[in-house]
Every structure is written in structure tokens, then in C-alpha cells.
Coordinates of C-alpha atoms in Angstrom, one line a residue:
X509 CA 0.0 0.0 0.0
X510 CA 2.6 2.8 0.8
X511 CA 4.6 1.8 -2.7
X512 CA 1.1 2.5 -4.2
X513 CA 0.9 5.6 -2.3
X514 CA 4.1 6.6 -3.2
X515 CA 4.0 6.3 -7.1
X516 CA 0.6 7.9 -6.9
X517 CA 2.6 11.0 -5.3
X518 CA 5.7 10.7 -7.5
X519 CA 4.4 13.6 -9.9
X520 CA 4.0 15.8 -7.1
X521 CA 7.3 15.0 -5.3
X522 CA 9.0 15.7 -8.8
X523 CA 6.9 18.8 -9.9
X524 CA 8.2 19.8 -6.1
X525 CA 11.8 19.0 -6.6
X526 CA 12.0 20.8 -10.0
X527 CA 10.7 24.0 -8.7
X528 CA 12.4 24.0 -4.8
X529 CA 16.2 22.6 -6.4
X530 CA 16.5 21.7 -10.0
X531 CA 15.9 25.6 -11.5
X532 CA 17.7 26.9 -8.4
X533 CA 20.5 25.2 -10.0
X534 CA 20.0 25.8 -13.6
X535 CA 19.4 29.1 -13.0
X536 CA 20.6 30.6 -9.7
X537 CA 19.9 34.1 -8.7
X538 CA 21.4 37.2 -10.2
X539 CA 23.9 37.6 -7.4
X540 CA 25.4 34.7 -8.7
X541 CA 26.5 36.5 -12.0
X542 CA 27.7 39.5 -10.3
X543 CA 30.0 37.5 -7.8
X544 CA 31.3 35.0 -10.7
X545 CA 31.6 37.8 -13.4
X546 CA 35.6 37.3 -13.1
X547 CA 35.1 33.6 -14.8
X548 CA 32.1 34.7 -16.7
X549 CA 33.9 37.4 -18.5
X550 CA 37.0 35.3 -19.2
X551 CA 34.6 32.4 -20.8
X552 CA 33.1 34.8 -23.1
X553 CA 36.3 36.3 -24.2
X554 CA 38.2 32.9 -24.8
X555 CA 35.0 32.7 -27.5
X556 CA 35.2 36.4 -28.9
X557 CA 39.1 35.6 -29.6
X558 CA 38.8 32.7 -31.8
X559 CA 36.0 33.8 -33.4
X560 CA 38.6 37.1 -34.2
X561 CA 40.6 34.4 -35.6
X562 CA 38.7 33.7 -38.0
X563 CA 39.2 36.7 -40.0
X564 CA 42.9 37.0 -39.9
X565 CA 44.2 36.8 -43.3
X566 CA 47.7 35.3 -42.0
X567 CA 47.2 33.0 -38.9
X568 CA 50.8 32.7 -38.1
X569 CA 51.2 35.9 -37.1
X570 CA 50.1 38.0 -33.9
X571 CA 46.0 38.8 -33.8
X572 CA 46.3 42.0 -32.4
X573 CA 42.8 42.7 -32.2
X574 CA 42.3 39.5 -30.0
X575 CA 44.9 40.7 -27.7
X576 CA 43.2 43.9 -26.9
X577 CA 39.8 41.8 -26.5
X578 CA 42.1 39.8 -23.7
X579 CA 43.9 42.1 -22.8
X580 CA 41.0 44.3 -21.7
X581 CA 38.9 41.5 -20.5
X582 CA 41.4 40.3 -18.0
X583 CA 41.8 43.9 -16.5
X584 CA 37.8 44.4 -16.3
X585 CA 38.0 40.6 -14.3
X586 CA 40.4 42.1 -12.0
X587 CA 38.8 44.8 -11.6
X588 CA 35.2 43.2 -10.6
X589 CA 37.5 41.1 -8.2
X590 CA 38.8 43.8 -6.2
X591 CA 35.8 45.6 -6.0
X592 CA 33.1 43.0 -5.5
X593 CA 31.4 43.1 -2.2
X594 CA 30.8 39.4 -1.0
X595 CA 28.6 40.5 2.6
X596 CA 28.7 36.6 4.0
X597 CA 29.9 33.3 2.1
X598 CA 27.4 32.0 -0.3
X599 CA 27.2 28.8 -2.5
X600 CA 26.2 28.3 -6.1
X601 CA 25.7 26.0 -8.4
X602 CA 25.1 23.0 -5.6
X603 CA 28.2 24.3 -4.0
X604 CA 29.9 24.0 -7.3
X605 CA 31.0 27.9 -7.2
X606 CA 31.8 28.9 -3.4
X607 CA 31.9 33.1 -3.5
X608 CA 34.0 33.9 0.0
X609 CA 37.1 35.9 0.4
X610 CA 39.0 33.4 -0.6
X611 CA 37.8 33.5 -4.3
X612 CA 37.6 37.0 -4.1
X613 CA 41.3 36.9 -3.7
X614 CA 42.2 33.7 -6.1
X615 CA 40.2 35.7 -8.8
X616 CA 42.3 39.0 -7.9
X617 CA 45.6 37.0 -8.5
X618 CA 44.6 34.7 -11.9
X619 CA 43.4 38.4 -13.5
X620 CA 46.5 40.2 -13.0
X621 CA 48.8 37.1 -13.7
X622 CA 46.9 35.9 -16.9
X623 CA 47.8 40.3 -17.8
X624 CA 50.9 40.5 -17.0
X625 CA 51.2 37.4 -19.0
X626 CA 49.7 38.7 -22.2
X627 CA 51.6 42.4 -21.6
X628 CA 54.9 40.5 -21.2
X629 CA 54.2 38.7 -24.1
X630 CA 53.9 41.6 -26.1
X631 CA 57.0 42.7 -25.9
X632 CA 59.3 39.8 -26.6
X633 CA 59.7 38.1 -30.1
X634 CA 59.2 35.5 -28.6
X635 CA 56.5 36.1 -26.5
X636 CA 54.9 36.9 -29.7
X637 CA 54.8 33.8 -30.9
X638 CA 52.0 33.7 -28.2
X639 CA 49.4 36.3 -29.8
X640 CA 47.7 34.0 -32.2
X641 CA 43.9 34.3 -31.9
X642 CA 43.8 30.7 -31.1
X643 CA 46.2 30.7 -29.1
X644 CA 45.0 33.6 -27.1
X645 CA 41.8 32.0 -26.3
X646 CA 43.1 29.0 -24.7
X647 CA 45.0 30.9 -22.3
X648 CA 42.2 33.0 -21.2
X649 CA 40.0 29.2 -20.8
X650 CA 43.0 28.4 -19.0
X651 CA 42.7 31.6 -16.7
X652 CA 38.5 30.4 -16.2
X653 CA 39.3 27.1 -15.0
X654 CA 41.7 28.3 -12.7
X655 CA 38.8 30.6 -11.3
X656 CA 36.6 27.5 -11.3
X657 CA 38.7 25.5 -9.5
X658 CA 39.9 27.9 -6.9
X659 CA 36.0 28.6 -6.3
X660 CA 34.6 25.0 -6.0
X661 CA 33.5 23.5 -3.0
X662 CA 32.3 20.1 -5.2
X663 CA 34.6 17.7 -6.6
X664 CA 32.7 17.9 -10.5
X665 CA 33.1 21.8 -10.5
X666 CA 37.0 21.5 -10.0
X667 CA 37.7 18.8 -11.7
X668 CA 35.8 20.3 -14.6
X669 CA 38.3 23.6 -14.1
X670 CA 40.9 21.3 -14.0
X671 CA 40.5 19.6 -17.2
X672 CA 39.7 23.2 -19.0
X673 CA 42.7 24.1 -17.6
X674 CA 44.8 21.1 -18.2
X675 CA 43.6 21.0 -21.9
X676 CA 44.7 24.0 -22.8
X677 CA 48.1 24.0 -21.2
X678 CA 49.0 20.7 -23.4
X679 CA 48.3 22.5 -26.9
X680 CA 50.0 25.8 -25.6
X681 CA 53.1 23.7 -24.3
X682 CA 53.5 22.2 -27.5
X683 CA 52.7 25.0 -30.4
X684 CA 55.9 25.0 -31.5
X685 CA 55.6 22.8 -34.0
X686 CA 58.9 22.9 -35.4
X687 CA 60.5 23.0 -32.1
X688 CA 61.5 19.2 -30.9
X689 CA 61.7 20.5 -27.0
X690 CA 58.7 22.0 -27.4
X691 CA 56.4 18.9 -28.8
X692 CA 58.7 16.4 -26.4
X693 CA 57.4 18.6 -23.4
X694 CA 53.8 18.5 -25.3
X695 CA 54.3 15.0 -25.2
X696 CA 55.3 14.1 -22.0
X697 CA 52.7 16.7 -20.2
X698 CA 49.8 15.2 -21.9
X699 CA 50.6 11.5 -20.8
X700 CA 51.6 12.4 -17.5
X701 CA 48.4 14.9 -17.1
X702 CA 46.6 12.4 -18.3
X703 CA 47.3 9.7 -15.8
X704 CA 47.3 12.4 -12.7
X705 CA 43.6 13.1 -14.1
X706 CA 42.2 9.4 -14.0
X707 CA 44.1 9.1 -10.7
X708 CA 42.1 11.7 -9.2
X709 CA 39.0 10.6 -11.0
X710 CA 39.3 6.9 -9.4
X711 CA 39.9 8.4 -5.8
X712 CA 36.6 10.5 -6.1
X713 CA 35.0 7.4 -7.1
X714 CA 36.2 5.7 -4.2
X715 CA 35.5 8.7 -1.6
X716 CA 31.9 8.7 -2.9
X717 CA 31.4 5.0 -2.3
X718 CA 32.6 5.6 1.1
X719 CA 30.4 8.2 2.1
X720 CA 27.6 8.8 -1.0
X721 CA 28.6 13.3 -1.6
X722 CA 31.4 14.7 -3.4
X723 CA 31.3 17.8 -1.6
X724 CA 33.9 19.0 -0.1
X725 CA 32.5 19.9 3.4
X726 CA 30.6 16.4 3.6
X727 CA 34.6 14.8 3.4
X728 CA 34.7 15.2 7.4
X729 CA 32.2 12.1 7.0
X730 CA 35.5 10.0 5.8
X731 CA 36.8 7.2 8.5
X732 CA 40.0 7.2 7.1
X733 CA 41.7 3.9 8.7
X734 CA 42.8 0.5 7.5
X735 CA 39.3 -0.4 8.6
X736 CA 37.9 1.1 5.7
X737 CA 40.4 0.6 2.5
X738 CA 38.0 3.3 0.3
X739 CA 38.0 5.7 1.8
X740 CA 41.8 5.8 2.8
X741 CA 42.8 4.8 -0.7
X742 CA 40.1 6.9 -2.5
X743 CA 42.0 10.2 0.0
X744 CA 45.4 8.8 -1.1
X745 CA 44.7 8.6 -4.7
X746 CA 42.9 12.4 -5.0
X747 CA 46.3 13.7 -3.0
X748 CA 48.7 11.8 -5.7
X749 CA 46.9 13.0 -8.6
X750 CA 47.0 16.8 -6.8
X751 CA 50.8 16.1 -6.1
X752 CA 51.7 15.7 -9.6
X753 CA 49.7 19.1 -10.6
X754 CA 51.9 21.0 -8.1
X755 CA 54.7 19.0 -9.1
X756 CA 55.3 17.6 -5.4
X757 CA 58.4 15.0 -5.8
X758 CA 58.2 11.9 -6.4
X759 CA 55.6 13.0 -9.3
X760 CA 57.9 16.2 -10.2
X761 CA 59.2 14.4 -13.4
X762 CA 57.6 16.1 -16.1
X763 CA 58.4 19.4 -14.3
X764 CA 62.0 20.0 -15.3
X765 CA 60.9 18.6 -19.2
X766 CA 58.1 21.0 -19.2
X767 CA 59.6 23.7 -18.1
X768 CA 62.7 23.8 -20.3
X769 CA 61.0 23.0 -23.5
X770 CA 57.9 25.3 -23.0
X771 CA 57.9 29.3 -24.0
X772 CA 59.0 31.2 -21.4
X773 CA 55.7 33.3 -20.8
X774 CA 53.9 30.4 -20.8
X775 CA 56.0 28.5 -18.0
X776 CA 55.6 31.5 -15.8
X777 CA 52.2 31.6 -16.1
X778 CA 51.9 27.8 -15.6
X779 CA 54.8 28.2 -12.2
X780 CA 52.9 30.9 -10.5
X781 CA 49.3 30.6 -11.4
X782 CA 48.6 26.5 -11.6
X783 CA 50.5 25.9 -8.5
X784 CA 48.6 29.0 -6.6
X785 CA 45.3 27.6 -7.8
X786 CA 46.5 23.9 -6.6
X787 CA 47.2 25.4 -3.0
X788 CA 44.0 27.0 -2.4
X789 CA 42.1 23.5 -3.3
X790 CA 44.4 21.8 -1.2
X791 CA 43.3 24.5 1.1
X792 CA 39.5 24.1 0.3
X793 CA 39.5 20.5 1.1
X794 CA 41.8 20.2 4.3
X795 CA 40.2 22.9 5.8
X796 CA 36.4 20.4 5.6
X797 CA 38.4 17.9 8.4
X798 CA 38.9 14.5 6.3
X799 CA 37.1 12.8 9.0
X800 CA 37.4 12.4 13.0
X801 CA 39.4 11.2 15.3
X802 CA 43.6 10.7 14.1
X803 CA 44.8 12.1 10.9
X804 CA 48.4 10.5 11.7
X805 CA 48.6 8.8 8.4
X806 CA 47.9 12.1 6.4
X807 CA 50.4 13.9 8.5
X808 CA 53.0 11.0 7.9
X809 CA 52.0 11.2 3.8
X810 CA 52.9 15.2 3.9
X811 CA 55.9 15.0 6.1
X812 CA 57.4 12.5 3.6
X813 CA 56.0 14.2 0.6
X814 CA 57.7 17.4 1.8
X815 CA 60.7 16.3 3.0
X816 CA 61.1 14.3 -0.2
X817 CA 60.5 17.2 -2.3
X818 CA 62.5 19.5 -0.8
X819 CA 65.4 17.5 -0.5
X820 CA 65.0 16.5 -4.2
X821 CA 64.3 20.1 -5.7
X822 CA 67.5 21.5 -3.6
X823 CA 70.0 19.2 -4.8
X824 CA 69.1 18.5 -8.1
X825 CA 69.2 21.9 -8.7
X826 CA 73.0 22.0 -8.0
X827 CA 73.8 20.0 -11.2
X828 CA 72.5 21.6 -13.4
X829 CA 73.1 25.0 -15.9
X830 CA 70.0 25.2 -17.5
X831 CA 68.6 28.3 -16.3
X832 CA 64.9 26.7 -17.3
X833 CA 65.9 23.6 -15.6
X834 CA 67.6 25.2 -12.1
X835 CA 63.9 26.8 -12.0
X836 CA 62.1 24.1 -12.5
X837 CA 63.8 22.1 -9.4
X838 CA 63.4 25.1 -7.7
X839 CA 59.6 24.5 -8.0
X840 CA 59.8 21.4 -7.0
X841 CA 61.8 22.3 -3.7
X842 CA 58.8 25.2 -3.0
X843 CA 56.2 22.3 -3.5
X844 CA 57.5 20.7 -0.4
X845 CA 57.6 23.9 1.5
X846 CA 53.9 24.1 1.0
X847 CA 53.6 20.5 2.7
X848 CA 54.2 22.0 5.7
X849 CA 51.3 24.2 5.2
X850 CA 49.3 20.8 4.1
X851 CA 50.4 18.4 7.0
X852 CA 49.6 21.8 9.6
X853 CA 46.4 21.8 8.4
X854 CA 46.0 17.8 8.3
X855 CA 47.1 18.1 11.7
X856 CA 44.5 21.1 13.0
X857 CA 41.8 21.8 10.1
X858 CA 40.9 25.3 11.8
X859 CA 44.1 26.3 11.8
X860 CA 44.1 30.1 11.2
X861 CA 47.7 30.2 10.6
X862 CA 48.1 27.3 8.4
X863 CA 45.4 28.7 5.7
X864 CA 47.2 32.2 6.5
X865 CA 50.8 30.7 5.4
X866 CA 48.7 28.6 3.1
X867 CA 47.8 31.4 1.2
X868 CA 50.3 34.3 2.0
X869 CA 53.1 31.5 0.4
X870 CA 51.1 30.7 -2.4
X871 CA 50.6 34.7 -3.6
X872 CA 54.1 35.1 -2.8
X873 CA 55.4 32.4 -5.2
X874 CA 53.2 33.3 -7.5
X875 CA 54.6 37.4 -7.8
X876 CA 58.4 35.8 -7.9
X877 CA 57.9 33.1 -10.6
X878 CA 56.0 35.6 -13.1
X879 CA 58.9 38.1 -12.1
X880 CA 61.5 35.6 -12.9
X881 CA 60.9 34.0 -16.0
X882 CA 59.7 37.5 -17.6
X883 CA 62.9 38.3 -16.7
X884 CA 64.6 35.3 -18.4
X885 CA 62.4 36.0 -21.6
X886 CA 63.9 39.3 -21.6
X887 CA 67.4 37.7 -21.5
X888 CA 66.7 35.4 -24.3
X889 CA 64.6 37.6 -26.6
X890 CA 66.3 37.8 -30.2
X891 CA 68.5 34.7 -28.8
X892 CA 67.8 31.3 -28.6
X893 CA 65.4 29.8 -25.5
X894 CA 66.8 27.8 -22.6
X895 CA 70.1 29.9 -21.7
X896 CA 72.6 28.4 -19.8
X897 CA 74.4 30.3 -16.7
X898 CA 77.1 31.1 -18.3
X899 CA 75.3 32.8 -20.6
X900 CA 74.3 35.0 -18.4
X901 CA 78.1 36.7 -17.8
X902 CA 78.2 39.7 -18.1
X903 CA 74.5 40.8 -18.0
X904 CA 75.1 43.3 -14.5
X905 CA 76.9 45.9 -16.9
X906 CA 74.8 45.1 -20.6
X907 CA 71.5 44.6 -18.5
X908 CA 71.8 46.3 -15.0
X909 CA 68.3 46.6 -14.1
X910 CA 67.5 43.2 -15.7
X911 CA 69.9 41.5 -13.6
X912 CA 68.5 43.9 -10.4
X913 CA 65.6 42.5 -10.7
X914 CA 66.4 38.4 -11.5
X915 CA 68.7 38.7 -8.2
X916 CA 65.9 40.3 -6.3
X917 CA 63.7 37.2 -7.0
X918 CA 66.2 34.9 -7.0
X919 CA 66.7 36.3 -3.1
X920 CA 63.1 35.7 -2.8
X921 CA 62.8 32.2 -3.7
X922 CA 65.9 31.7 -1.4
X923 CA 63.3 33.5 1.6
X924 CA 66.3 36.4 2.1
X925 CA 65.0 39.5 3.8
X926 CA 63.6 42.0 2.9
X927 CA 61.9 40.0 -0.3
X928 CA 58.6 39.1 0.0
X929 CA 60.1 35.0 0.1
X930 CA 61.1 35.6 3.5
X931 CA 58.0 36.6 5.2
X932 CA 56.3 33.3 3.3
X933 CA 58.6 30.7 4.3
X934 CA 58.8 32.5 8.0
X935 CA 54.9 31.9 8.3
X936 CA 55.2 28.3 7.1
X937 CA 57.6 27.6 9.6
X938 CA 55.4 29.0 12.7
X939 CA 52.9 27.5 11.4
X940 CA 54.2 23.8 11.2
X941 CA 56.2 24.4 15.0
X942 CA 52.8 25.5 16.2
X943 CA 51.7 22.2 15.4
X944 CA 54.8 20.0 15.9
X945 CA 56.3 19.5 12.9
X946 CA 59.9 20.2 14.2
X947 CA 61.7 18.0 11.8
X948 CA 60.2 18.7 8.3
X949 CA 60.7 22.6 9.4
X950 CA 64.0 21.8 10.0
X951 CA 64.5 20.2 6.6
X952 CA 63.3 23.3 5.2
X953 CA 65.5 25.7 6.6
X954 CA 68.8 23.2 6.3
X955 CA 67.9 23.1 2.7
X956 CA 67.1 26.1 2.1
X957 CA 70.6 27.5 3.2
X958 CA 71.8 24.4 0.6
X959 CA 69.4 25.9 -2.7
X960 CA 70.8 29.2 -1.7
X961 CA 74.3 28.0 -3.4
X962 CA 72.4 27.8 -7.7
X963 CA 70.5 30.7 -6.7
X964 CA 73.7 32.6 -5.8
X965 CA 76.1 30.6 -8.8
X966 CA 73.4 32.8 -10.8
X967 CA 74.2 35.8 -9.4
X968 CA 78.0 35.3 -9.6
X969 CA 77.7 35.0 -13.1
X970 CA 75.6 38.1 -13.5
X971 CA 77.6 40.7 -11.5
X972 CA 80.7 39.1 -11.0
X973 CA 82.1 37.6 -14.3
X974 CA 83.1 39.2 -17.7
X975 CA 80.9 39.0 -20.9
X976 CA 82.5 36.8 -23.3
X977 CA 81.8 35.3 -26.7
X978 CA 78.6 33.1 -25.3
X979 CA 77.0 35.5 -23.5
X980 CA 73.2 36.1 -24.7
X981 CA 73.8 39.3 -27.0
X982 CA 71.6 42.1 -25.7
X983 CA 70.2 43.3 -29.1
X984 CA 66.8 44.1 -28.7
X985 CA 65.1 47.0 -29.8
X986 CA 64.1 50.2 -27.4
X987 CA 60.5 49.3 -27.1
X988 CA 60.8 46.1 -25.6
X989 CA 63.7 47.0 -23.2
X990 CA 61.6 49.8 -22.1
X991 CA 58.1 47.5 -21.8
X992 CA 59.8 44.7 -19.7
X993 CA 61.9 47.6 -17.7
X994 CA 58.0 48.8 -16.5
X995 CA 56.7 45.0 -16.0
X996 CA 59.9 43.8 -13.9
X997 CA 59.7 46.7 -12.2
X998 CA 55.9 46.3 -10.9
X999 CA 57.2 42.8 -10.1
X1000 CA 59.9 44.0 -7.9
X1001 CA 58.2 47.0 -6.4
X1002 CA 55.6 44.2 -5.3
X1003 CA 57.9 41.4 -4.3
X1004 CA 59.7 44.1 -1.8
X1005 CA 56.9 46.0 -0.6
X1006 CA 55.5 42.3 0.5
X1007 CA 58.6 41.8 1.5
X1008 CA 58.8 44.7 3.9
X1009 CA 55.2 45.4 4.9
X1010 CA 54.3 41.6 5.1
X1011 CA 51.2 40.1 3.7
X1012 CA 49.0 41.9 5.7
X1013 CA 45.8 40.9 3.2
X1014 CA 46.5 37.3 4.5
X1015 CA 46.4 38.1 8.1
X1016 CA 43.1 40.4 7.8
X1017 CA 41.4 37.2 5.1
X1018 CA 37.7 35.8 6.8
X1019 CA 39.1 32.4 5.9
X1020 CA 34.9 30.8 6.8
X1021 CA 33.6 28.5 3.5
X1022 CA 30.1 28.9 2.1
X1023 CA 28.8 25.6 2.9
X1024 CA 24.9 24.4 1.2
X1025 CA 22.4 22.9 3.7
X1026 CA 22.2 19.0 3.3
X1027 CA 19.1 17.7 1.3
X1028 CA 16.5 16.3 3.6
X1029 CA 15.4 12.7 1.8
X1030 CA 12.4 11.5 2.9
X1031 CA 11.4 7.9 2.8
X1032 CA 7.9 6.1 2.8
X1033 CA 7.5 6.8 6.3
X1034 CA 7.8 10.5 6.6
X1035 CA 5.6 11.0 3.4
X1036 CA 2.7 9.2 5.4
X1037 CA 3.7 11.3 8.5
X1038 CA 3.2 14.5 6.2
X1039 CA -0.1 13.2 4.0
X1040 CA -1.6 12.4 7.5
X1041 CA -1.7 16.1 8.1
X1042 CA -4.9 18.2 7.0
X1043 CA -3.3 21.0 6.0
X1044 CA -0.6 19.8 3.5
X1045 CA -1.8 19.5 0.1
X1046 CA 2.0 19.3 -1.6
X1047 CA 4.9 17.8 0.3
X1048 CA 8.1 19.8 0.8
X1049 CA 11.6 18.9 0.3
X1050 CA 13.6 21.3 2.3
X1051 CA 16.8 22.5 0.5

């Protein structure tokens, strides 16, 4: 009798689900196109862009029209960023789009990276190369899905921001056709990216047979112990696949390939913007307490992820001249520095200052790696890609500002006062003793002193040594010595004022998630309990 009762009800309960949820979804409110108008606006202009494209007479060369379209699309995303008033967190989208402070500060730093991106690349030849309409468009999808991810509070919206993202990077790493770098690095990121990708696909699939919700703030449902293999395995797998994004070691490998053979633009962009964007899901999801009671094993998986890292990024680097490839480890060595931030928060999910390191570090990074490799694209404009040390002799008298400004972020990564570096690895540091985590902090700071020695073999070279016959020839014309002179400046001016004022935006951050009310599901037993009642003609489903 109730299964009768039920299917005679069915087209009310879905007529009541349609118009209390589904269209809520479909079509949220108009606040949520004000607060997501950062993403929106990038999303539209990716499409404007190509279809520019399509009236370029010669598509090898630069779409100039297209790069105003992004050019001015990226500063009005920035500006809507800044300016957007978010009152209390709110959730979108079935917590697909989470608009808090957070966002509103993730969105802040994609706009004005993905700009300084497309200025820099303005001014090089071969940043050039990266004005194609086509081209263009992919890096502004690139810049949405970095908005999407930073913003979700669901696994389907990021992973859906990941793979826009992802996509996009593997045909702008390997444009260069002609280039046998270039399509190796292609090559090597795609199959890689791929793998990472179904790794983290097969540990959602896991968490949600463990607990049924792929929301983020339902993951403190997890009882993550031998006892249950999923849901341990299914958290193991997601934190692999986000490993290899942010190029933690042992899944750094495609890092120093990547790096080298991609166009230097591009690989800042993909150092400081992909790995910020990583941080703050890592963030996102630590912060919603993988489960209760002892999170020793996730404390033990960072500790040896980080120490791993670091150790591997800071000696690795020693060996090798490739100014590209010296970066790259140097990545690798600052992924493991943000374990500490990871295994703090594993440790003590409210944490203040864990998600205030968290993100101060993160921002940090991301200002030194755009600084440095616009700087390096300035070295090897009108010269070959993927300069070597010593061809750097020489550049304090032909390039004095230039080589100013590549020792002042080379000083940052190495967390020497009074760069902005300093005041990011400082708060990882307190952060991780707060919560006892004596000996990876220790780690960091003997290895830090060690990377110091190929940030400072850089500087030697610069200031200290004669030009000679291999030095990159500093032949290029007065516009673009004067256009990167203006960018690397805002990069330093910003790196040092960090450095000297501290990242007081981190400290002041309301770090509280938006977090969507659960879905009351009512069986046959509570649809009696309701029908039994005189006065209710349609039965409710409470969001």
C-alpha cells in the first residue's frame, strides 16, 4: 500500500523538486552572475578571440585585435575582483561555485597574472609567438578554469576547471611545431596529465562509495583507517593525482621537461598561477576535516611528501646549468615547502595560521615566478630559448636593471629579507612548530641554506664575471627594453613591498567557507507522517 501511495505521489514530489532545487540550479539568482563575473567574463572572451581568428588573413602571425579583447577582458575581471562586495559566504551551483574571500582573492591573482602574461608577451619576439587568436583564447580558458577550481567547493566543478585548464596548457606547451623541445614537453605533459587526471578521477570514485557526496564539506564524514580501504585509498589517490599538478616529488618528473621546453611566458604563467590555484584546493578541502578522530597517516603522507621534495628540488638543482631547468627544481623544492602548510592543516583543520601561510606562500610564489621567468624572456629575446648560466656573464653591466631584478627574485625564492620570500617561508615555519612538525621545518630551513648556493652561482655570473663570446647578445630594440623595464619593475616593487610590509591581506582574510544545507530525503515513512496532516496539500523537500 505505501509503494502504491508513493507512485501515486511521484508527480507531485518531482513537480516539487523541480521547482524548490533543480531551476535553483539551472538558473541561480542574479547575485550569482555579479560574484562569478571574473570567470564569466573570461569564458566569453576565450569565445570572442577565436572567433577574431577567423578573420585574420595570415594565422601565423600575432591577432592583435584579439589581444586587446584579452587584454581588456582580464583587467575588467580584476577589476570586478577587487571591487566585489561578497557581505557573507554564499554557495552556487550545488556548492559548485563557493563566492568567499578566498575567491575573491584567487580571482584578484589569476586576472593580474593571466595580464601580465599577455603584456609581457607583447613585448618579446618570442612572447609573440603567443598572440595568435587561437592561441590567445586558450589561455584566457585556462585563466577560467583556474577561477573554477579555486571557487569549487564540489569535486565535479573543479575537476571540470581542472581539465579546462589542463587541456589547454597541453596544446599551448607544444605550439611549437617545429620545435623538438617543445612537442617532447607537449608529449610528456599530456601523458603524465593524463594519468594524474584518472588518478584523481578513481579516488573521487572511491570517496563517494565511502560516504555517498562529493562535496567538499561532507569529506569530514571519511573514516580514514585501515578499517575502511576506500575511503583511505580513494584520499590517497585524489592527493597523488594533486601532487603531480603541483609538481610535489616523487611526481615532479615532467616538471623540469616542461619547463625547459615550453615558452617562457607560458611556463611563468603555468609556475605561479597552476601551482597558486592547486594550493588553495588543497586548502579548500583540508580545511572540511577528512574525517574524525587521528589524521596521523595524512600527517606522515605530507611530512614524507615534503621532506622528499625539498630535499630533491634543492639538490638536483646543484647540477645543473640550465637556467629553465635550475627553476624548474626550484619548484619542485617550494612544492614541499607548502607540505608544511598541508600536514599543519591535516594536523589542525581550523588552523588560522596554516590557511594564513597557506595562502600568503602561495601569492608570494606566485609574484616571484612571473617576475623571474619574464625576466629570463627578456634575457633570451632575439637569442635562442633555454640559456645556460654562463650565458648570463656579463649581464650586471649590458642589462643592469634586468639583472637587479632576476637577483631580487632569485633572493626571494631563497626567503632572504627584505623579499617578499622571506615573510612566506617565515609563516610556514610557525605555522608547522605550532603544530609540531619540528623536523620537516627543519629540513626546510637546512635546505634552504643548501638551494641558496644555484640561486647565488646565478648571481655570480651576472655581477661578478666578464661578458664573453657566449654570452646572450643584448640586441633588442628600445620598445621592448623599455616595456619589460615597466613590468619587472611592478614585479619587484611588489615582491619588496611584500617583503617589507608583510602580507597583511593574509592576516586580515575571513578564511569561513560557504557551505549548502544538506538535502532532507524523505522515505515512505515520513511521506505518510506528512499526508496524514490536513493541511498539507504538496509535500516539501527542504533544501
Amino acid at each position: 500500500m505505501s509503494s502504491n501511495f508513493m507512485m501515486s505521489r511521484l508527480p507531485e514530489i518531482v513537480k516539487d523538486a523541480i521547482q524548490n532545487r533543480l531551476w535553483n540550479d539551472i538558473l541561480p539568482s542574479s547575485e550569482f552572475y555579479i560574484l562569478a563575473a571574473p570567470i564569466l567574463l573570461l569564458l566569453i572572451g576565450s569565445l570572442i578571440t577565436m572567433i577574431l581568428g577567423v578573420f585574420k588573413t595570415d594565422p601565423e602571425k600575432p591577432c592583435y585585435p584579439s589581444w586587446y579583447v584579452a587584454v581588456f577582458i582580464c583587467f575588467a575581471s580584476a577589476a570586478l575582483a577587487i571591487t566585489a562586495k561578497i557581505k557573507a559566504p554564499v554557495a552556487f551551483l550545488g556548492s559548485g561555485v563557493l563566492i568567499d574571500e578566498i575567491s575573491s582573492v584567487s580571482f584578484t591573482v589569476i586576472a593580474i597574472g593571466t595580464l601580465f602574461t599577455l603584456m609581457a608577451s607583447s613585448m618579446t619576439a618570442i612572447g609573440k609567438q603567443l598572440l595568435r587568436s587561437e592561441l590567445i583564447s586558450l589561455l584566457l580558458m585556462s585563466a577560467a578554469g583556474l577561477m573554477i577550481m579555486c571557487s569549487a567547493g564540489e569535486f565535479l566543478g573543479f575537476f571540470i576547471g581542472l581539465e579546462l585548464t589542463s587541456i589547454s596548457l597541453y596544446v599551448l606547451v607544444g605550439y611549437q611545431r617545429k620545435s623538438f623541445q617543445g612537442m617532447e614537453a607537449a608529449i610528456k605533459y599530456f601523458i603524465l596529465g593524463a594519468a594524474a587526471s584518472a588518478i584523481i578521477l578513481m579516488g573521487a570514485a572511491l570517496i563517494y562509495a565511502s560516504i555517498g557526496s562529493l562535496r567538499f564539506s561532507d569529506f569530514r564524514n571519511l573514516n580514514i583507517s585501515v578499517n575502511n580501504p576506500f575511503s583511505l585509498l580513494g584520499v590517497l589517490l585524489l592527493f597523488c593525482g594533486l601532487s603531480f599538478k603541483l609538481a610535489i616529488a616523487p611526481f615532479h618528473s615532467w616538471a623540469p621537461d616542461v619547463y625547459q621546453g615550453a615558452n617562457s611566458h607560458l611556463t611563468g604563467f603555468m609556475a605561479s598561477l597552476v601551482k597558486f590555484s592547486i594550493a588553495i584546493v588543497f586548502m579548500r578541502i583540508l580545511s572540511s576535516s577528512l574525517g574524525e578522530g587521528n589524521h596521523t597517516s595524512l600527517i606522515v603522507m605530507f611530512w614524507i611528501l615534503g621532506a622528499f621534495s625539498i630535499v630533491v628540488g634543492s639538490l638536483f638543482g646543484l647540477v645543473h646549468n640550465s637556467l629553465k631547468r635550475m627553476l624548474a627544481y626550484s619548484s619542485v623544492a617550494n612544492a614541499g615547502y607548502f607540505c608544511l602548510a598541508f600536514a599543519s592543516l591535516a594536523s589542525n583543520p581550523t588552523s588560522l595560521e596554516a590557511k594564513q601561510s597557506l595562502l600568503s606562500y602561495a601569492v608570494i610564489y606566485a609574484v616571484l615566478s612571473m617576475g623571474a621567468f619574464t625576466v629570463i624572456a627578456w634575457f633570451e629575446d632575439s637569442n635562442r630559448e633555454d640559456l645556460l648560466k654562463e650565458e648570463l656573464s656579463g649581464m650586471g653591466s649590458k642589462k643592469p636593471f634586468a639583472a637587479f631584478a632576476l637577483t631580487v627574485f632569485l633572493f626571494g625564492f631563497a626567503g632572504i629579507p627584505p623579499v617578499a620570500g622571506f615573510f612566506g617561508k617565515f609563516f610556514l615555519l610557525l605555522s608547522a612548530v605550532n603544530q609540531g612538525l619540528i623536523g620537516l621545518s627543519i629540513i626546510l630551513v637546512v635546505f634552504s641554506c643548501l638551494s641558496l648556493y644555484y640561486y647565488l652561482s646565478v648571481m655570480v655570473e651576472m655581477w661578478f664575471k666578464p661578458s664573453t663570446r657566449y654570452s646572450a647578445q643584448s640586441n633588442q630594440n628600445s620598445e621592448t627594453n623599455s616595456g619589460m623595464l615597466i613590468l619587472s619593475l611592478i614585479a619587484v616593487i611588489a615582491s619588496l613591498f611584500i617583503g617589507i610590509f608583510g602580507p597583511r591581506w593574509a592576516l586580515n582574510l575571513d578564511y569561513s567557507q560557504a557551505v549548502e544545507k544538506n538535502m532532507r530525503i524523505l522515505n515512505t515513512a515520513d511521506i505518510i507522517k506528512e499526508q496524514t496532516q490536513a493541511d498539507a496539500s504538496v509535500i516539501h523537500y527542504p533544501r
